[in-house]
Coordinates of N, CA, C and O in Angstrom, one line a residue:
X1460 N -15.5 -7.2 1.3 CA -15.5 -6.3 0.1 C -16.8 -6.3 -0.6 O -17.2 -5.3 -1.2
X1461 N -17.5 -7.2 -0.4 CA -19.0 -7.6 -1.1 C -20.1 -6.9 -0.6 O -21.1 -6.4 -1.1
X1462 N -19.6 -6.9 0.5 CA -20.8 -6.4 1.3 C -20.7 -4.5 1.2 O -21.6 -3.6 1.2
X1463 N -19.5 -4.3 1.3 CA -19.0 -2.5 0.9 C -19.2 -2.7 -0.4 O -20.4 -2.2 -0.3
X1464 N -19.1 -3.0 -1.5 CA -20.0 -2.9 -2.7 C -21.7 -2.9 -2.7 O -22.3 -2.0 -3.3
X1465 N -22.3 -3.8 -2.2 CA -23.5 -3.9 -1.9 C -24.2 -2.5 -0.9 O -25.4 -2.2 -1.1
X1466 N -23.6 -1.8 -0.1 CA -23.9 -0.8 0.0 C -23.8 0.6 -0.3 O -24.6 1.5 -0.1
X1467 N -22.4 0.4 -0.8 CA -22.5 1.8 -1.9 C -23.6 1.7 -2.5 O -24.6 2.4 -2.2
X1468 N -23.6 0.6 -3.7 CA -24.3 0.5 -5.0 C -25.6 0.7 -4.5 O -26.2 1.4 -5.2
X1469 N -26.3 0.2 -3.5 CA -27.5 0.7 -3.0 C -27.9 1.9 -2.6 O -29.1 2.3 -2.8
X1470 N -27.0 2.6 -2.0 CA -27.2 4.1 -1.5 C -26.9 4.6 -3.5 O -27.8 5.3 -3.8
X1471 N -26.4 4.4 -4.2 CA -25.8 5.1 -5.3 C -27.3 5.2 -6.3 O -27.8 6.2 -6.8
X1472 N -27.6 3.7 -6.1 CA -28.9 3.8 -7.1 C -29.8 4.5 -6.5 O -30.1 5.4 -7.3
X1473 N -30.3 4.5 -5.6 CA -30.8 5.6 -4.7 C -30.9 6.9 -4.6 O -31.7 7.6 -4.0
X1474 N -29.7 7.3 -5.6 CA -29.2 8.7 -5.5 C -28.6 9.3 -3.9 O -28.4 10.5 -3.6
X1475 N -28.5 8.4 -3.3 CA -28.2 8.9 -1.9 C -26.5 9.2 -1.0 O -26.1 9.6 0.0
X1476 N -26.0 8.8 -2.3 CA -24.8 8.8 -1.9 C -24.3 10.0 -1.1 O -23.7 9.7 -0.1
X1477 N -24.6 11.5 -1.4 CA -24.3 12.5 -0.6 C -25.2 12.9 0.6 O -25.0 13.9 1.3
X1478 N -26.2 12.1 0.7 CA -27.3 12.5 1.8 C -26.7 12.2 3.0 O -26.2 11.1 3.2
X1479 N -27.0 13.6 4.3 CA -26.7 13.5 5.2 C -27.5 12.2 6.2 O -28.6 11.8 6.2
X1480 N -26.4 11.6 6.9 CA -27.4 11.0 8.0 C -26.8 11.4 9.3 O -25.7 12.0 9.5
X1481 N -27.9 10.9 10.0 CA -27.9 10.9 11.3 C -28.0 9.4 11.8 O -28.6 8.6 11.2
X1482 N -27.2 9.2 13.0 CA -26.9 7.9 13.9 C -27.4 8.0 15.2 O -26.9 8.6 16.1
X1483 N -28.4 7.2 15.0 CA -28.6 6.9 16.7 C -27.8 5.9 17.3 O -28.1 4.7 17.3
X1484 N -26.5 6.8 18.0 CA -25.7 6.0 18.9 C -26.5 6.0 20.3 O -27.2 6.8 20.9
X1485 N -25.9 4.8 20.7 CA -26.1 3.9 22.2 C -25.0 4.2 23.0 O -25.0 4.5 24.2
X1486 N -23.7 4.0 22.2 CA -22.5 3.9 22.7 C -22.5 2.5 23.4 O -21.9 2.2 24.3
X1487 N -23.6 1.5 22.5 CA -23.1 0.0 22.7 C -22.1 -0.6 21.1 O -22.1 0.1 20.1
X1488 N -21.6 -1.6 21.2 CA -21.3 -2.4 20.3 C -21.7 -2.1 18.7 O -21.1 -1.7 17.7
X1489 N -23.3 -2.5 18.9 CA -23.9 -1.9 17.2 C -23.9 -1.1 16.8 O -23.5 -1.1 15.7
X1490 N -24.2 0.3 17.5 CA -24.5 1.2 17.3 C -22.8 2.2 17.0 O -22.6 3.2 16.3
X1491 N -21.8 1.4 17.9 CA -20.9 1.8 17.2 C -20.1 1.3 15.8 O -19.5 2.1 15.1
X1492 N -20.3 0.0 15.7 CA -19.6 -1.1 14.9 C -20.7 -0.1 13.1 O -20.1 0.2 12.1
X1493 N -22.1 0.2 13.3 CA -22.5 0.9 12.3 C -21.9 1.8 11.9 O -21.7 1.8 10.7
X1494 N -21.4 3.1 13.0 CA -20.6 4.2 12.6 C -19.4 4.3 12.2 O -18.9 5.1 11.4
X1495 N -18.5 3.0 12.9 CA -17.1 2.7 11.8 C -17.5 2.7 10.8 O -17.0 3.4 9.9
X1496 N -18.6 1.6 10.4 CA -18.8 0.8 8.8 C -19.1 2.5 7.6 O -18.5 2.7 6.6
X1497 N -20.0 3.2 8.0 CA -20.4 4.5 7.6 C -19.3 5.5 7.3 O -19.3 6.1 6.2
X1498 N -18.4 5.5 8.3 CA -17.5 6.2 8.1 C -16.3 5.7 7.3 O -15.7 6.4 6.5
X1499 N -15.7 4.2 7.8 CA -15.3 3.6 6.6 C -15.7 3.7 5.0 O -15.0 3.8 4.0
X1500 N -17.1 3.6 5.0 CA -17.5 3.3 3.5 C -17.5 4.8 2.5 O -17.6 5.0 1.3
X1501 N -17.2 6.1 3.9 CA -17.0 7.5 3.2 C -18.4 8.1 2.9 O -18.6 9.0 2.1
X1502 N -19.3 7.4 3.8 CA -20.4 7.6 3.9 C -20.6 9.6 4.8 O -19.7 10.1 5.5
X1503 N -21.8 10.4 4.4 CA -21.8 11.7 5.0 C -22.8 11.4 6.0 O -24.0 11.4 5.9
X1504 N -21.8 11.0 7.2 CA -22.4 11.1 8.5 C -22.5 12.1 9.0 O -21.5 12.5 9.5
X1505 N -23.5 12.9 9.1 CA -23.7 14.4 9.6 C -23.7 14.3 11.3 O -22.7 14.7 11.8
X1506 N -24.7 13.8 12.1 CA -24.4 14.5 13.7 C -25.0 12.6 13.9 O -25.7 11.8 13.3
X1507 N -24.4 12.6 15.0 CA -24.5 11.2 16.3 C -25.6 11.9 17.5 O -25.3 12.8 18.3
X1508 N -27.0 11.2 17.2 CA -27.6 11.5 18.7 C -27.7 10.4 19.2 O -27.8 9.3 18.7
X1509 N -27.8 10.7 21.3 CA -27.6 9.9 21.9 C -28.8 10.1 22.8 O -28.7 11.2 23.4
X1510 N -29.6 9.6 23.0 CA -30.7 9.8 24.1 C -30.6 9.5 25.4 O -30.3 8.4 25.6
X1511 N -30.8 10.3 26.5 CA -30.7 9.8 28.0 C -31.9 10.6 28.9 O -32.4 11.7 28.8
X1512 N -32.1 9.8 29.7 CA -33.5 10.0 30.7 C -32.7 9.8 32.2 O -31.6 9.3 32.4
X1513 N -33.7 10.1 33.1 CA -33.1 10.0 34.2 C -33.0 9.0 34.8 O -32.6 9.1 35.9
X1514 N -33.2 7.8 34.3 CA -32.9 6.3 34.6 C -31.5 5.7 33.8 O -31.0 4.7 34.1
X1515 N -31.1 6.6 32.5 CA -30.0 5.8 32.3 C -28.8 5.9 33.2 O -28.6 6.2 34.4
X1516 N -27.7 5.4 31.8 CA -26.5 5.2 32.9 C -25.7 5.8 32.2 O -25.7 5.9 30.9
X1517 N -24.6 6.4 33.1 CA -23.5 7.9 32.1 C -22.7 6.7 31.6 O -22.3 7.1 30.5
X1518 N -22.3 5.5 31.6 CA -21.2 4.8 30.9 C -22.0 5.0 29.9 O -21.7 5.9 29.1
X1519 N -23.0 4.5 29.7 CA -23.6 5.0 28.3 C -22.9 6.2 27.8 O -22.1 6.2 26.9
X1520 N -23.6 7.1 28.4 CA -23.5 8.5 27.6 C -22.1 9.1 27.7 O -21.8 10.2 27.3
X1521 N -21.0 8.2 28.2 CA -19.4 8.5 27.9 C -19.0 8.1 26.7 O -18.5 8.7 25.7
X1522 N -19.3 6.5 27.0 CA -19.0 5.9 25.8 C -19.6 6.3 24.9 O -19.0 5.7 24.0
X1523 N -20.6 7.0 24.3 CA -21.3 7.8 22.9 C -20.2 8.6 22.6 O -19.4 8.8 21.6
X1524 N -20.3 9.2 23.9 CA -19.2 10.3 22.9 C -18.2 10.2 23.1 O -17.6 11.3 22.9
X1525 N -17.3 9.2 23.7 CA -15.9 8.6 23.1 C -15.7 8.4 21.7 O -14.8 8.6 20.9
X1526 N -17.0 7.8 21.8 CA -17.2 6.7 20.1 C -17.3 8.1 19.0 O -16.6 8.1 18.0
X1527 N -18.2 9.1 19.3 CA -18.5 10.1 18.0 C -17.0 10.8 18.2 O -16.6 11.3 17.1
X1528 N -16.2 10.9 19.1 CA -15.2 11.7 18.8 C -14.4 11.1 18.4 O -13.6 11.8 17.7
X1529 N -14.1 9.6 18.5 CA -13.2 9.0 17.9 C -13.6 8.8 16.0 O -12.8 8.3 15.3
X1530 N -14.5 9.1 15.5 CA -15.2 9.1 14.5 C -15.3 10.4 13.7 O -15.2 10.4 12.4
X1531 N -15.5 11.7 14.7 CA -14.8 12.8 14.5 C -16.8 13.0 14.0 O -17.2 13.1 12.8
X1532 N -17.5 13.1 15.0 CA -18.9 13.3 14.1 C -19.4 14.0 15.7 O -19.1 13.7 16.8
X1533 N -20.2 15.2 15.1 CA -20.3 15.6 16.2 C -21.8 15.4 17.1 O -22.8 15.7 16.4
X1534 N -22.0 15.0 18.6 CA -22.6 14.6 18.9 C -23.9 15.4 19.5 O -23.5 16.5 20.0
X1535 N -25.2 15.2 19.7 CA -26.2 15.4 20.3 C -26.6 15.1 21.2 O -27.7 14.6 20.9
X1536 N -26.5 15.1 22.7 CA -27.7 14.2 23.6 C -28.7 15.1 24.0 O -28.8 16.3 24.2
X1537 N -29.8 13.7 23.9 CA -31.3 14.5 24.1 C -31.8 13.4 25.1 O -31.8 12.2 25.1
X1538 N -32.2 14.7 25.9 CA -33.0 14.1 26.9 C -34.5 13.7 26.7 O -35.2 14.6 26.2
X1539 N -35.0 12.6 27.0 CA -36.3 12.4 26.7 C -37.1 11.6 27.6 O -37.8 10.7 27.4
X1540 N -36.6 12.3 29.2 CA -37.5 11.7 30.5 C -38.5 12.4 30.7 O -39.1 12.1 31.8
X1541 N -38.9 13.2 30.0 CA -40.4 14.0 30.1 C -41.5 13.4 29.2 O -42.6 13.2 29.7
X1542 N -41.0 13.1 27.9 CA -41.9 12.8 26.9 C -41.9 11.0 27.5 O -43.0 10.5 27.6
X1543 N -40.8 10.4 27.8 CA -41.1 9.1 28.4 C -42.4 8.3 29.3 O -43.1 7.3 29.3
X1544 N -42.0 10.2 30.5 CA -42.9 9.3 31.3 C -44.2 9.9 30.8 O -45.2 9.3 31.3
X1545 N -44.7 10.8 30.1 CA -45.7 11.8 29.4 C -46.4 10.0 28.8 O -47.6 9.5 28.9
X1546 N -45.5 9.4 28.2 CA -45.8 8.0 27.3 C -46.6 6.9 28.2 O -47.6 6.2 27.7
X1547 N -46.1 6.8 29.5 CA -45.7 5.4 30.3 C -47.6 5.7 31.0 O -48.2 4.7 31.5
X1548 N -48.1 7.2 31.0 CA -49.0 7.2 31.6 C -50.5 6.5 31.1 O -51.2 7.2 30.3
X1549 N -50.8 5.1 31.5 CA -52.2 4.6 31.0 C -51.4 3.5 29.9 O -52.2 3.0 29.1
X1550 N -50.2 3.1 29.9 CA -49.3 2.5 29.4 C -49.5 0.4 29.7 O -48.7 -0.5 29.5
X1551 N -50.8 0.6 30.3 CA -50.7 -1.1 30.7 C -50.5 -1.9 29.7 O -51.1 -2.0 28.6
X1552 N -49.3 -2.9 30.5 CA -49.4 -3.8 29.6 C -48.0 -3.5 28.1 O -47.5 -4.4 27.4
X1553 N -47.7 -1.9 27.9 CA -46.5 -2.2 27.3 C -45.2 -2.2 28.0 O -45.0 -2.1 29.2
X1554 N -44.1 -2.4 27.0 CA -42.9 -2.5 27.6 C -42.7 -1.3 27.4 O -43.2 -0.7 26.6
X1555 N -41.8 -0.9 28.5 CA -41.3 0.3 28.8 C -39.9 0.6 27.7 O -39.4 1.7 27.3
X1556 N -39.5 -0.7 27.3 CA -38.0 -0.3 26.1 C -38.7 -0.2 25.2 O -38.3 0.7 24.4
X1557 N -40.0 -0.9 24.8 CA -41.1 -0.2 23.3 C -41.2 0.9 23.6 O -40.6 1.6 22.7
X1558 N -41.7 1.5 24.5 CA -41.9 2.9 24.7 C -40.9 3.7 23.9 O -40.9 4.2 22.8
X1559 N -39.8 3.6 25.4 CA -38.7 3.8 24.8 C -38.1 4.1 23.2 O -37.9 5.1 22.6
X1560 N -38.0 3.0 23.0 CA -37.5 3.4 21.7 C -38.4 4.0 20.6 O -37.9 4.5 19.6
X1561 N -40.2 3.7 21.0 CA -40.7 4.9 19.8 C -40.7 6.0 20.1 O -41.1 6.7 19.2
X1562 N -40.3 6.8 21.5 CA -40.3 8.0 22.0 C -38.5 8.3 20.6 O -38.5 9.3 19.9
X1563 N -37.5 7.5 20.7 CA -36.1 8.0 20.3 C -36.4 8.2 19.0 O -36.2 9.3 18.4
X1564 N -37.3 6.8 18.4 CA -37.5 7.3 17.0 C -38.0 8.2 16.5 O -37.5 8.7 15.5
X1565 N -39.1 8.6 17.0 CA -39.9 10.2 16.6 C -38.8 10.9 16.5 O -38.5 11.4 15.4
X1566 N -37.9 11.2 18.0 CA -37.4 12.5 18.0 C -36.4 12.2 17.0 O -36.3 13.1 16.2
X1567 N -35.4 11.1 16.7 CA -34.5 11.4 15.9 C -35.3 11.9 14.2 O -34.9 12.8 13.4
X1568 N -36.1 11.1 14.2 CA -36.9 11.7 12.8 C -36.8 13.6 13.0 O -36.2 14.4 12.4
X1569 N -37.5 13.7 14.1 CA -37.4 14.9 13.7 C -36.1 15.7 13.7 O -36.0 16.5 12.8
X1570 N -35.0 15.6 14.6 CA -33.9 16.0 14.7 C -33.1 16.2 13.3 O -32.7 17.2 12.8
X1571 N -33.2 14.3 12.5 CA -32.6 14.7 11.2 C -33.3 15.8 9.9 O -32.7 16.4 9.1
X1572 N -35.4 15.7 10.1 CA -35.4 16.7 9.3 C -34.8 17.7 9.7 O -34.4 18.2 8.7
X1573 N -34.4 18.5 11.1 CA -34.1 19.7 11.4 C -32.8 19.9 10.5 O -32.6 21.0 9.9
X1574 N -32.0 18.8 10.5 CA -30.8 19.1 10.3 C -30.6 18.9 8.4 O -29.6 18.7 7.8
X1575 N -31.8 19.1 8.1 CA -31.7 18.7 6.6 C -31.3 16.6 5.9 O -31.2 16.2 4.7
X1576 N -31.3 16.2 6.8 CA -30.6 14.9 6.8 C -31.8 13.6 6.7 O -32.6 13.1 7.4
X1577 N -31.4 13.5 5.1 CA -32.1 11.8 4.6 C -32.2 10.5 5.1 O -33.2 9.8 4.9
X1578 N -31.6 10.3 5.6 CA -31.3 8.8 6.2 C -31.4 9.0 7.9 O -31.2 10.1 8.4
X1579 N -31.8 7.9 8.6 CA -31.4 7.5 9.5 C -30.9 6.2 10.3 O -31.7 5.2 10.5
X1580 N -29.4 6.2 10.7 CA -28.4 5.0 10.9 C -28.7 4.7 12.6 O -28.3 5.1 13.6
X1581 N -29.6 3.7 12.3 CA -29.0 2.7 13.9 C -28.0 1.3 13.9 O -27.4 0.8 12.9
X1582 N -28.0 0.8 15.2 CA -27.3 -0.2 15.1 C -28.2 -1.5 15.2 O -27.9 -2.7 15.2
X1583 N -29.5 -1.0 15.3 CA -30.8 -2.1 15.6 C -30.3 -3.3 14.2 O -30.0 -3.2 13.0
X1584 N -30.6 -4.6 15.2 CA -30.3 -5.7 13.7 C -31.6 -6.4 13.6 O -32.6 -6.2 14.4
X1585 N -31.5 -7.2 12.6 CA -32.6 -8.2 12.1 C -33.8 -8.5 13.0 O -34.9 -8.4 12.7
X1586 N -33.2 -9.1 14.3 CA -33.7 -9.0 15.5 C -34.8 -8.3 15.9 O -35.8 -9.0 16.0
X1587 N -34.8 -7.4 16.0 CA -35.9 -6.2 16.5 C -37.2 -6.2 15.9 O -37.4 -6.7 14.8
X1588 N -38.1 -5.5 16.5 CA -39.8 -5.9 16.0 C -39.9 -5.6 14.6 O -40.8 -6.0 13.8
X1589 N -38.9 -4.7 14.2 CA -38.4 -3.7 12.9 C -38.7 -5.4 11.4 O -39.1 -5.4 10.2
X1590 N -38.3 -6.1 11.9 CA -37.8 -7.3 10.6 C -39.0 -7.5 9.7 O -38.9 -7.5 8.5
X1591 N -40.4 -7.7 10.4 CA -41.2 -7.9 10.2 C -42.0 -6.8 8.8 O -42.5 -7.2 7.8
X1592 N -41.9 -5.5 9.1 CA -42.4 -4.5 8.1 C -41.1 -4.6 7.1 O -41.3 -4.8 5.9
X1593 N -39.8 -4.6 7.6 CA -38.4 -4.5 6.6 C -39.0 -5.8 5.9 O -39.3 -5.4 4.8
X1594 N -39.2 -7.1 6.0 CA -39.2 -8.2 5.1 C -41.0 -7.9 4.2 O -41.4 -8.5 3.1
X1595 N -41.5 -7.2 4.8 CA -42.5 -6.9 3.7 C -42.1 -6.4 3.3 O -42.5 -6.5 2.1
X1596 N -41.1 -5.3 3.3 CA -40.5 -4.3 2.1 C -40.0 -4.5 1.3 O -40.3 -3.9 0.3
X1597 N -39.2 -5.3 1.2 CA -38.2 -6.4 0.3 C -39.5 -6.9 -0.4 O -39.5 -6.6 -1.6
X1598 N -40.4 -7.6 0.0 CA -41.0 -8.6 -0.7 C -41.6 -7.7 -1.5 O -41.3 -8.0 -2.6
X1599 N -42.7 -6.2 -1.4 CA -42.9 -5.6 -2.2 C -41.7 -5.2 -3.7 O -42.0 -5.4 -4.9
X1600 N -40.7 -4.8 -3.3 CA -39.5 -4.2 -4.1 C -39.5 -5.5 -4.9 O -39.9 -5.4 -6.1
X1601 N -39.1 -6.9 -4.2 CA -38.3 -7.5 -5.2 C -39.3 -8.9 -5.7 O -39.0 -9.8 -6.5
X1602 N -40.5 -8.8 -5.0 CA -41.5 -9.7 -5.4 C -41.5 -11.3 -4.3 O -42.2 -12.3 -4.1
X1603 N -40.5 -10.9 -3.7 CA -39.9 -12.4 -2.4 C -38.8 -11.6 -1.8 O -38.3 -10.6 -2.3
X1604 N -38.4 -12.3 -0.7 CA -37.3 -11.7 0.7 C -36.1 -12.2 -0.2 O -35.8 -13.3 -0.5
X1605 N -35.3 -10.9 -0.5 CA -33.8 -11.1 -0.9 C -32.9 -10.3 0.0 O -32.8 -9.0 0.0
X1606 N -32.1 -11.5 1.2 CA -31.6 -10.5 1.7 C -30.2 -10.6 1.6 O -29.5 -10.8 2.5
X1607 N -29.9 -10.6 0.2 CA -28.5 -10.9 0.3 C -27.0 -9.3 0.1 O -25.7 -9.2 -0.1
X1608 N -28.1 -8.5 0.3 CA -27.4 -6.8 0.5 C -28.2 -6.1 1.3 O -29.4 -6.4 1.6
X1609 N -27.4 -4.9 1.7 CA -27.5 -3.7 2.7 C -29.1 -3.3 2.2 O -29.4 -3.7 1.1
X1610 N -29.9 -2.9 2.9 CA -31.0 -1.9 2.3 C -31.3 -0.5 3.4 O -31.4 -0.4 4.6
X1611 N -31.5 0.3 2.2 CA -32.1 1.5 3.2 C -33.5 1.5 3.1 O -34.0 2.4 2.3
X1612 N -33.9 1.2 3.4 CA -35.9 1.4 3.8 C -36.7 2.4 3.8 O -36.2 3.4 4.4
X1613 N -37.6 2.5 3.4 CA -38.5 3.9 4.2 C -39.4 3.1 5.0 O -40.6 3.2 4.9
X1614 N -38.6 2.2 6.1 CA -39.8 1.6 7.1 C -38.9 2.0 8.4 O -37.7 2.1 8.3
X1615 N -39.6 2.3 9.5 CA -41.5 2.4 9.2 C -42.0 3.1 8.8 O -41.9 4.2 9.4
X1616 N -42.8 3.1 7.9 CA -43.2 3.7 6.3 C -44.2 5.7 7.6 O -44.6 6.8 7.3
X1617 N -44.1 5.2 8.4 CA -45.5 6.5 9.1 C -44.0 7.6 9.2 O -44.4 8.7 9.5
X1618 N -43.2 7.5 9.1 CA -41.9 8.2 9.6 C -41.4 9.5 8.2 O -40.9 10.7 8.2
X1619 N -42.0 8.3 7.0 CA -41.3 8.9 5.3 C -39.4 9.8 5.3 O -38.9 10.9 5.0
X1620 N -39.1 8.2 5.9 CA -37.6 8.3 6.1 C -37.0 7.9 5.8 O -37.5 6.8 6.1
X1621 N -35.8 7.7 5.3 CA -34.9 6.2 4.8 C -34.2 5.7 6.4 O -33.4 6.5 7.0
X1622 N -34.4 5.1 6.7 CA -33.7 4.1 7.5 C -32.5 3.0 7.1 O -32.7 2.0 6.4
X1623 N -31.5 3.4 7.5 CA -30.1 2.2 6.9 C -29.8 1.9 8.5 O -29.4 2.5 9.5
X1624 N -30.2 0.1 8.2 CA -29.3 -0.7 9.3 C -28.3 -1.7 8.9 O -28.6 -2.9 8.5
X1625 N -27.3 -1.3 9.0 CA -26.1 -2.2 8.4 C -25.5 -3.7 9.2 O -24.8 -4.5 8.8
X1626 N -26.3 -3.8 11.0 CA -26.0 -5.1 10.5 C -27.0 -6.0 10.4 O -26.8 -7.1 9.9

């Protein structure tokens, strides 16, 4: 219950409470376990995008939209095996899932401006290269890392997005 208070009250102070988001579903675990919590909390989840290239795998992209239809949010897949390998060329030395996922994040940025939509919801946690700019954020805001509630971020700050990762 603490933790659904802690995120209202954050989206609320924010003024964000009615702002559309968008979710980048996986159709793994986080990425769904985020869009229950969203939709539980009465949250305005506007559209579920799902990214796929010609190396993924369709259980993925069933399970996305099992998950968005069970949620009742309607879904997007975008293909992004062009801009991928457009990325991968002269690419020595990175990972191909970095790639990856700054190729999803551009496009969902842009997808949600298209769609009018403030926020953007993944299921990415603590974990990810992401913690590092998120815990300088916090420390700017609150003067030291308080991470004892939800936050929506505008990191990574080059995007000028709010980003909510709930777990």
């Amino acid at each position: 219950e603490e933790l659904r208070e802690n995120i209202l009250d954050n989206f609320k102070k924010q003024g964000l409470e009615d702002e559309k988001i968008v979710v980048m579903l996986s159709g793994g675990k986080d990425s769904a376990t985020a869009l229950a919590l969203a939709k539980d909390l009465g949250l305005n989840v506007h559209l579920c995008v799902h990214f796929v290239h010609k190396w993924s795998w369709e259980l993925a992209k069933n399970e996305a939209e099992r998950i968005a239809k069970r949620f009742d949010v309607p879904i997007l897949f975008y293909d992004i095996t062009d801009e991928l390998r457009r990325r991968m060329i002269g690419a020595k030395g990175s990972s191909i899932c970095r790639i990856c996922k700054n190729v999803m994040k551009d496009k969902v940025v842009d997808i949600a401006r298209e769609s009018n939509a403030g926020i953007i919801m993944t299921g990415d946690t603590a974990l990810e290269k992401i913690s590092g700019p998120i815990m300088d954020y916090l420390r700017e805001k609150y003067g030291e890392v308080i991470y004892k509630k939800m936050e929506l971020t505008p990191v990574p700050k080059k995007y000028k997005m709010m980003f909510f990762r709930p777990l």
